[in-house]
Amino acid sequence: MLVVTAFAPALVDYLLSEPGQKELEKAWAAHGHCSYFEAVILTETNGHFELGSKLAEFKPYDEKL
């Protein structure tokens, strides 16, 4: 797992929120519940205030690699 973020609380909030979990689950299911994937979460902030986060990209990886 690699996590890169400039505002860690926003990423944690997204991953623990019901809407965030549903969004990731929907993308994961759309790709056949792949074992390995990359997810890019986009967070908009204003200074230190989180305005919102969303799944920007979901990329499955071939399990045979």
CSV table of N, CA and C in Angstrom, one decimal:
chain,number,residue,atom,x,y,z
A,1,MET,N,0.8,-1.2,0.0
A,1,MET,CA,0.0,0.0,0.0
A,1,MET,C,0.9,1.2,0.0
A,2,LEU,N,0.6,2.1,-0.9
A,2,LEU,CA,1.3,3.4,-0.9
A,2,LEU,C,0.2,4.5,-0.8
A,3,VAL,N,0.5,5.4,0.1
A,3,VAL,CA,-0.5,6.5,0.4
A,3,VAL,C,0.3,7.8,0.3
A,4,VAL,N,-0.1,8.7,-0.6
A,4,VAL,CA,0.5,10.0,-0.8
A,4,VAL,C,-0.6,11.0,-0.6
A,5,THR,N,-0.4,11.9,0.3
A,5,THR,CA,-1.4,13.0,0.6
A,5,THR,C,-0.8,14.2,1.2
A,6,ALA,N,-1.4,15.3,0.9
A,6,ALA,CA,-0.9,16.6,1.5
A,6,ALA,C,-1.8,16.9,2.7
A,7,PHE,N,-3.0,16.2,2.7
A,7,PHE,CA,-4.0,16.5,3.8
A,7,PHE,C,-4.6,15.2,4.2
A,8,ALA,N,-3.8,14.5,5.1
A,8,ALA,CA,-4.2,13.2,5.5
A,8,ALA,C,-5.6,13.0,6.1
A,9,PRO,N,-6.0,14.0,7.0
A,9,PRO,CA,-7.4,13.9,7.6
A,9,PRO,C,-8.5,13.7,6.5
A,10,ALA,N,-8.3,14.4,5.4
A,10,ALA,CA,-9.4,14.3,4.3
A,10,ALA,C,-9.4,12.9,3.7
A,11,LEU,N,-8.3,12.3,3.5
A,11,LEU,CA,-8.2,10.9,3.0
A,11,LEU,C,-8.9,10.0,4.0
A,12,VAL,N,-8.5,10.1,5.3
A,12,VAL,CA,-9.1,9.2,6.3
A,12,VAL,C,-10.6,9.4,6.4
A,13,ASP,N,-11.0,10.7,6.4
A,13,ASP,CA,-12.5,10.9,6.4
A,13,ASP,C,-13.2,10.3,5.2
A,14,TYR,N,-12.6,10.4,4.0
A,14,TYR,CA,-13.2,9.7,2.9
A,14,TYR,C,-13.3,8.2,3.0
A,15,LEU,N,-12.2,7.6,3.4
A,15,LEU,CA,-12.1,6.2,3.5
A,15,LEU,C,-13.0,5.6,4.6
A,16,LEU,N,-13.3,6.4,5.6
A,16,LEU,CA,-14.1,5.9,6.7
A,16,LEU,C,-15.6,6.3,6.6
A,17,SER,N,-15.9,7.2,5.6
A,17,SER,CA,-17.3,7.6,5.4
A,17,SER,C,-18.1,6.6,4.6
A,18,GLU,N,-19.4,6.6,4.9
A,18,GLU,CA,-20.3,5.7,4.2
A,18,GLU,C,-20.3,6.0,2.7
A,19,PRO,N,-20.4,7.3,2.3
A,19,PRO,CA,-20.4,7.6,0.9
A,19,PRO,C,-19.1,7.2,0.2
A,20,GLY,N,-18.0,7.4,0.9
A,20,GLY,CA,-16.7,7.0,0.3
A,20,GLY,C,-16.6,5.5,0.2
A,21,GLN,N,-17.0,4.8,1.2
A,21,GLN,CA,-17.0,3.3,1.1
A,21,GLN,C,-17.9,2.8,0.0
A,22,LYS,N,-19.1,3.4,-0.2
A,22,LYS,CA,-20.0,3.0,-1.2
A,22,LYS,C,-19.4,3.2,-2.6
A,23,GLU,N,-18.8,4.4,-2.7
A,23,GLU,CA,-18.2,4.8,-4.0
A,23,GLU,C,-17.1,3.8,-4.4
A,24,LEU,N,-16.2,3.5,-3.5
A,24,LEU,CA,-15.1,2.5,-3.7
A,24,LEU,C,-15.7,1.1,-4.0
A,25,GLU,N,-16.7,0.7,-3.2
A,25,GLU,CA,-17.3,-0.6,-3.4
A,25,GLU,C,-17.9,-0.7,-4.8
A,26,LYS,N,-18.6,0.3,-5.3
A,26,LYS,CA,-19.2,0.3,-6.6
A,26,LYS,C,-18.1,0.2,-7.7
A,27,ALA,N,-17.0,0.9,-7.6
A,27,ALA,CA,-16.0,0.9,-8.5
A,27,ALA,C,-15.3,-0.5,-8.5
A,28,TRP,N,-15.1,-1.1,-7.3
A,28,TRP,CA,-14.5,-2.4,-7.2
A,28,TRP,C,-15.4,-3.5,-7.8
A,29,ALA,N,-16.7,-3.4,-7.6
A,29,ALA,CA,-17.6,-4.4,-8.1
A,29,ALA,C,-17.7,-4.2,-9.7
A,30,ALA,N,-17.6,-3.0,-10.2
A,30,ALA,CA,-17.6,-2.8,-11.6
A,30,ALA,C,-16.4,-3.4,-12.3
A,31,HIS,N,-15.4,-3.6,-11.5
A,31,HIS,CA,-14.1,-4.3,-12.1
A,31,HIS,C,-14.0,-5.7,-11.6
A,32,GLY,N,-15.1,-6.3,-11.3
A,32,GLY,CA,-15.1,-7.8,-10.9
A,32,GLY,C,-14.4,-8.1,-9.6
A,33,HIS,N,-14.5,-7.2,-8.7
A,33,HIS,CA,-13.9,-7.4,-7.3
A,33,HIS,C,-12.4,-7.9,-7.4
A,34,CYS,N,-11.7,-7.2,-8.3
A,34,CYS,CA,-10.3,-7.5,-8.5
A,34,CYS,C,-9.5,-7.5,-7.2
A,35,SER,N,-8.4,-8.3,-7.1
A,35,SER,CA,-7.6,-8.4,-5.9
A,35,SER,C,-6.7,-7.3,-5.7
A,36,TYR,N,-6.3,-6.7,-6.8
A,36,TYR,CA,-5.3,-5.6,-6.7
A,36,TYR,C,-5.8,-4.4,-7.5
A,37,PHE,N,-5.7,-3.2,-7.0
A,37,PHE,CA,-6.2,-2.0,-7.7
A,37,PHE,C,-5.5,-0.8,-7.2
A,38,GLU,N,-5.6,0.3,-8.0
A,38,GLU,CA,-5.1,1.6,-7.6
A,38,GLU,C,-6.3,2.5,-7.6
A,39,ALA,N,-6.4,3.3,-6.5
A,39,ALA,CA,-7.5,4.3,-6.4
A,39,ALA,C,-6.9,5.6,-6.2
A,40,VAL,N,-7.4,6.6,-6.9
A,40,VAL,CA,-7.0,8.0,-6.7
A,40,VAL,C,-8.2,8.7,-6.2
A,41,ILE,N,-8.0,9.3,-5.0
A,41,ILE,CA,-9.0,10.1,-4.3
A,41,ILE,C,-8.6,11.6,-4.5
A,42,LEU,N,-9.6,12.3,-5.0
A,42,LEU,CA,-9.3,13.8,-5.2
A,42,LEU,C,-10.1,14.5,-4.0
A,43,THR,N,-9.3,15.4,-3.3
A,43,THR,CA,-9.9,16.2,-2.2
A,43,THR,C,-9.7,17.6,-2.5
A,44,GLU,N,-10.8,18.4,-2.4
A,44,GLU,CA,-10.8,19.8,-2.6
A,44,GLU,C,-10.7,20.4,-1.2
A,45,THR,N,-9.8,21.3,-1.0
A,45,THR,CA,-9.6,22.0,0.3
A,45,THR,C,-9.6,23.5,0.1
A,46,ASN,N,-9.8,24.2,1.2
A,46,ASN,CA,-9.7,25.7,1.2
A,46,ASN,C,-8.8,25.9,2.5
A,47,GLY,N,-7.5,26.1,2.2
A,47,GLY,CA,-6.6,26.2,3.4
A,47,GLY,C,-6.6,24.8,4.1
A,48,HIS,N,-7.0,24.8,5.4
A,48,HIS,CA,-7.0,23.6,6.1
A,48,HIS,C,-8.4,23.0,6.3
A,49,PHE,N,-9.4,23.5,5.5
A,49,PHE,CA,-10.8,23.1,5.5
A,49,PHE,C,-11.1,22.2,4.3
A,50,GLU,N,-11.6,21.0,4.6
A,50,GLU,CA,-11.9,20.1,3.6
A,50,GLU,C,-13.3,20.5,3.0
A,51,LEU,N,-13.3,20.6,1.7
A,51,LEU,CA,-14.6,20.9,1.0
A,51,LEU,C,-15.3,19.7,0.5
A,52,GLY,N,-14.5,18.6,0.2
A,52,GLY,CA,-15.1,17.4,-0.3
A,52,GLY,C,-14.1,16.5,-1.0
A,53,SER,N,-14.4,15.2,-1.0
A,53,SER,CA,-13.5,14.2,-1.7
A,53,SER,C,-14.4,13.3,-2.5
A,54,LYS,N,-13.7,12.8,-3.6
A,54,LYS,CA,-14.4,11.8,-4.5
A,54,LYS,C,-13.3,10.9,-5.1
A,55,LEU,N,-13.8,9.8,-5.6
A,55,LEU,CA,-13.0,8.9,-6.3
A,55,LEU,C,-12.7,9.4,-7.7
A,56,ALA,N,-11.5,9.7,-8.0
A,56,ALA,CA,-11.1,10.3,-9.3
A,56,ALA,C,-10.8,9.2,-10.4
A,57,GLU,N,-10.2,8.1,-9.9
A,57,GLU,CA,-9.8,7.1,-10.8
A,57,GLU,C,-9.7,5.8,-10.0
A,58,PHE,N,-10.1,4.7,-10.7
A,58,PHE,CA,-10.0,3.3,-10.2
A,58,PHE,C,-9.4,2.5,-11.2
A,59,LYS,N,-8.2,1.9,-11.0
A,59,LYS,CA,-7.5,1.1,-12.0
A,59,LYS,C,-7.2,-0.3,-11.4
A,60,PRO,N,-7.8,-1.3,-12.0
A,60,PRO,CA,-7.5,-2.7,-11.6
A,60,PRO,C,-6.1,-3.1,-12.1
A,61,TYR,N,-5.5,-4.0,-11.4
A,61,TYR,CA,-4.2,-4.6,-11.8
A,61,TYR,C,-4.4,-6.1,-12.1
A,62,ASP,N,-3.7,-6.6,-13.1
A,62,ASP,CA,-3.7,-8.0,-13.5
A,62,ASP,C,-3.1,-8.8,-12.4
A,63,GLU,N,-3.8,-9.8,-11.9
A,63,GLU,CA,-3.3,-10.6,-10.8
A,63,GLU,C,-2.1,-11.5,-11.2
A,64,LYS,N,-1.9,-11.7,-12.5
A,64,LYS,CA,-0.9,-12.5,-13.0
A,64,LYS,C,0.5,-11.8,-13.1
A,65,LEU,N,0.5,-10.5,-12.8
A,65,LEU,CA,1.8,-9.8,-12.9
A,65,LEU,C,2.7,-10.1,-11.8
